[in-house]
Amino acid sequence: QVQLVQSGAEVKKPGASVKVSCKASGYTFTTYAMHWVRQAPGQRLEWMGWIDAANGDPKYSQNFQDRVTITRDTSATTAYMELSSLTSEDTAMYYCARGEQWLMRYWGQGTLVTVSS
Amino acid sequence: EIVLTQSPGTLSLSPGERATLSCRASQSVGRNYLAWYQQKPGQAPRLLISDASSRATGIADRFSGSGSGTDFTLTISRLEPEDSAVYLCQQYADAPINFGGGTKVEIK
């Protein structure tokens, strides 16, 4: 069965960076894209970007263009999302989701990132 | 950018009743690429419906989706206690992908 297992919760100081991983199993990793979506407390889900797992080509939301980097390691069947220059507004649950193009059928369990001084 | 507006904000109904949730798009959603998700507290979203009306694998047939263009509906025909959750719509026709603000369904 398809599983996406994300790395554990993180606490970061303002200005720092965070890197979240998403380990995929149960399917051919390079067949599907991987999206990253976040949900801040009381806010709607916000799409951050995605990566074509076959060729490693990322696409980013304009809202995060300057601060987010999405990569993947095909040998490890793992995708990564790194967000830099963190502020308190980046405190959120971060999800990876397997993409059939833009449709997200399977989701990771989420990684809570807390930004606090 | 397509903006999605969901209504009502909260729906409070009894078990066995019918729930009708609305998702309205600011412009036409191409190819009816509209999905519905269920999200329970502390959990990731779970895909219910894709392409406006196609039920995902393993989803109970009391969940159905309809609509086209700018107006879409999720219907839960006979509410069960486990249907208590937030329901989200998402368009995946055009970048950026956007989600609605959600409808909270409470079971009395």
Coordinates of C-alpha atoms in Angstrom, one line a residue:
Chain A
Q1 CA 0.0 0.0 0.0
V2 CA 1.1 3.6 -0.6
Q3 CA 2.7 5.2 2.4
L4 CA 4.2 8.6 2.9
V5 CA 6.1 8.9 6.2
Q6 CA 7.3 12.3 7.2
S7 CA 10.1 13.4 9.6
G8 CA 9.3 14.5 13.1
A9 CA 8.3 17.8 14.6
E10 CA 10.7 20.6 14.5
V11 CA 11.2 23.7 16.7
K12 CA 13.2 26.5 15.0
K13 CA 14.2 30.1 15.8
P14 CA 13.2 33.0 13.6
G15 CA 15.6 33.4 10.7
A16 CA 16.5 29.7 10.7
S17 CA 15.7 27.1 8.0
V18 CA 13.9 23.8 8.3
K19 CA 14.1 20.7 6.1
V20 CA 11.3 18.2 6.2
S21 CA 11.5 14.7 4.6
C22 CA 8.9 12.5 3.1
K23 CA 9.7 8.8 2.6
A24 CA 7.6 7.1 0.0
S25 CA 6.9 3.4 -0.3
G26 CA 4.4 1.1 -1.9
Y27 CA 4.7 2.5 -5.5
T28 CA 7.3 3.4 -8.1
F29 CA 8.6 6.7 -6.7
T30 CA 9.6 8.2 -10.1
T31 CA 6.1 7.7 -11.6
Y32 CA 4.4 10.4 -9.6
A33 CA 5.1 14.0 -8.5
M34 CA 5.3 15.0 -4.9
H35 CA 3.5 18.1 -3.6
W36 CA 4.0 20.1 -0.4
V37 CA 1.1 21.8 1.3
R38 CA 1.0 23.6 4.6
Q39 CA -1.8 24.4 7.1
A40 CA -1.2 27.2 9.6
P41 CA -3.5 27.3 12.7
G42 CA -6.9 28.4 11.7
Q43 CA -5.9 28.9 8.1
R44 CA -6.8 27.1 4.9
L45 CA -4.5 24.6 3.2
E46 CA -1.8 26.4 1.2
W47 CA 0.0 24.8 -1.7
M48 CA 3.8 25.4 -1.6
G49 CA 5.1 23.6 -4.6
W50 CA 5.8 20.2 -6.2
I51 CA 8.6 18.2 -7.8
D52 CA 8.6 15.9 -10.7
A53 CA 10.1 12.8 -9.1
A54 CA 11.3 11.5 -12.4
N55 CA 13.5 14.4 -13.5
G56 CA 13.7 16.4 -10.3
D57 CA 12.2 19.5 -11.8
P58 CA 10.5 21.6 -9.1
K59 CA 7.7 24.2 -9.4
Y60 CA 7.0 26.6 -6.6
S61 CA 4.1 28.8 -5.6
Q62 CA 4.8 32.5 -6.0
N63 CA 4.1 32.9 -2.3
F64 CA 7.1 30.8 -1.4
Q65 CA 9.3 31.2 -4.5
D66 CA 12.2 32.9 -2.8
R67 CA 12.3 30.7 0.4
V68 CA 11.4 27.1 -0.5
T69 CA 13.5 24.4 -2.1
I70 CA 12.0 21.0 -3.0
T71 CA 14.3 18.2 -3.9
R72 CA 14.2 14.4 -4.1
D73 CA 16.5 11.4 -3.7
T74 CA 15.3 8.6 -6.0
S75 CA 17.6 6.0 -4.4
A76 CA 16.0 6.8 -1.0
T77 CA 12.5 7.3 -2.5
T78 CA 12.4 10.4 -0.4
A79 CA 11.3 14.0 -1.1
Y80 CA 12.5 17.0 0.8
M81 CA 11.1 20.5 1.5
E82 CA 13.4 23.2 2.9
L83 CA 12.0 26.5 4.0
S84 CA 14.4 29.3 4.9
S85 CA 14.2 32.7 6.7
L86 CA 11.5 31.4 9.1
T87 CA 9.2 33.7 10.9
S88 CA 6.4 33.0 13.4
E89 CA 4.0 33.0 10.5
D90 CA 5.6 29.8 9.2
T91 CA 4.4 27.9 12.3
A92 CA 2.2 25.3 10.6
M93 CA 1.6 21.6 9.8
Y94 CA 3.5 20.7 6.7
Y95 CA 2.3 17.8 4.5
C96 CA 3.7 16.0 1.5
A97 CA 1.2 14.5 -0.9
R98 CA 1.6 12.2 -3.9
G99 CA 0.5 14.0 -7.1
E100 CA -1.3 12.5 -10.0
Q101 CA -0.5 15.7 -11.9
W102 CA -2.2 18.2 -9.6
L103 CA -4.6 15.8 -7.7
M104 CA -3.3 14.7 -4.3
R105 CA -4.5 11.2 -3.6
Y106 CA -2.2 10.1 -0.8
W107 CA -0.9 12.3 2.0
G108 CA 1.8 12.0 4.6
Q109 CA 0.9 12.3 8.3
G110 CA 2.2 15.8 8.6
T111 CA 5.2 17.5 10.3
L112 CA 4.6 20.3 12.8
V113 CA 7.1 23.1 12.5
T114 CA 7.0 25.6 15.3
V115 CA 8.9 28.9 14.9
S116 CA 9.6 30.5 18.3
S117 CA 12.3 32.6 19.9
Chain B
E1 CA -6.0 32.5 -9.7
I2 CA -9.1 30.5 -8.9
V3 CA -10.5 31.3 -5.5
L4 CA -12.8 28.8 -3.8
T5 CA -15.6 29.7 -1.4
Q6 CA -17.3 27.1 0.7
S7 CA -20.6 27.3 2.4
P8 CA -22.0 27.0 5.0
G9 CA -19.2 27.5 7.4
T10 CA -20.7 25.0 9.8
L11 CA -23.4 22.4 9.4
S12 CA -25.0 20.8 12.4
L13 CA -27.2 17.8 11.6
S14 CA -28.4 14.6 13.2
P15 CA -27.4 11.0 12.2
G16 CA -29.3 9.8 9.2
E17 CA -29.9 13.3 7.8
R18 CA -28.6 14.6 4.5
A19 CA -25.8 17.1 4.3
T20 CA -25.3 19.4 1.3
L21 CA -22.0 21.3 1.1
S22 CA -21.3 23.9 -1.5
C23 CA -18.0 25.0 -3.2
R24 CA -18.1 28.0 -5.5
A25 CA -15.2 29.0 -7.8
S26 CA -14.4 32.5 -8.8
Q27 CA -14.0 31.3 -12.4
S28 CA -14.8 28.1 -14.3
V29 CA -12.8 25.1 -13.2
G30 CA -11.5 23.5 -16.3
R31 CA -12.3 19.8 -17.0
N32 CA -14.2 19.9 -13.7
Y33 CA -10.9 19.2 -11.9
L34 CA -12.5 19.7 -8.5
A35 CA -11.7 17.4 -5.5
W36 CA -13.3 17.0 -2.1
Y37 CA -11.4 16.0 1.0
Q38 CA -12.4 15.0 4.6
Q39 CA -10.1 16.2 7.4
K40 CA -10.5 15.1 11.0
P41 CA -8.7 16.8 13.9
G42 CA -5.0 15.9 14.0
Q43 CA -5.2 14.1 10.7
A44 CA -4.1 14.7 7.1
P45 CA -6.8 15.3 4.5
R46 CA -8.4 12.2 3.0
L47 CA -9.5 12.3 -0.7
L48 CA -13.2 11.6 -1.1
I49 CA -14.1 12.8 -4.6
S50 CA -12.0 13.7 -7.7
D51 CA -13.0 15.1 -11.1
A52 CA -16.1 16.6 -9.3
S53 CA -18.0 13.3 -9.1
S54 CA -15.6 10.3 -9.0
R55 CA -15.6 8.6 -5.6
A56 CA -12.1 7.6 -4.4
T57 CA -11.3 3.9 -3.7
G58 CA -12.8 2.8 -0.4
I59 CA -15.1 5.8 0.1
A60 CA -18.6 4.9 1.2
D61 CA -21.3 5.4 -1.4
R62 CA -23.2 7.8 0.9
F63 CA -20.6 10.4 -0.3
S64 CA -21.3 11.9 -3.7
G65 CA -20.1 14.9 -5.7
S66 CA -21.8 16.9 -8.4
G67 CA -21.5 20.1 -10.3
S68 CA -19.6 21.8 -13.1
G69 CA -18.1 25.1 -14.1
T70 CA -18.2 27.3 -11.0
D71 CA -20.7 25.5 -8.7
F72 CA -19.9 22.2 -7.0
T73 CA -21.7 20.2 -4.3
L74 CA -20.7 17.4 -1.9
T75 CA -23.7 15.4 -0.6
I76 CA -23.6 13.0 2.3
S77 CA -26.8 11.2 1.9
R78 CA -27.2 9.6 5.4
L79 CA -24.9 11.1 8.1
E80 CA -23.0 8.7 10.4
P81 CA -21.3 9.8 13.6
E82 CA -17.9 9.2 12.0
D83 CA -18.7 11.8 9.3
S84 CA -18.0 14.6 11.8
A85 CA -15.1 16.5 10.2
V86 CA -14.1 19.4 8.1
Y87 CA -14.7 19.0 4.4
L88 CA -12.5 20.9 1.9
C89 CA -12.7 21.4 -1.8
Q90 CA -9.7 21.9 -4.0
Q91 CA -9.3 22.9 -7.7
Y92 CA -6.5 21.3 -9.6
A93 CA -7.1 22.6 -13.0
D94 CA -4.9 25.6 -12.9
A95 CA -1.8 26.7 -11.0
P96 CA -1.7 27.7 -8.3
I97 CA -3.7 24.8 -6.7
N98 CA -6.1 26.3 -4.2
F99 CA -8.3 25.0 -1.4
G100 CA -11.5 26.2 0.0
G101 CA -11.8 27.4 3.5
G102 CA -13.8 24.3 4.6
T103 CA -17.2 23.4 5.9
K104 CA -17.3 21.9 9.4
V105 CA -19.9 19.1 9.8
E106 CA -21.1 18.5 13.3
I107 CA -23.2 15.5 14.2
K108 CA -25.8 16.3 16.9

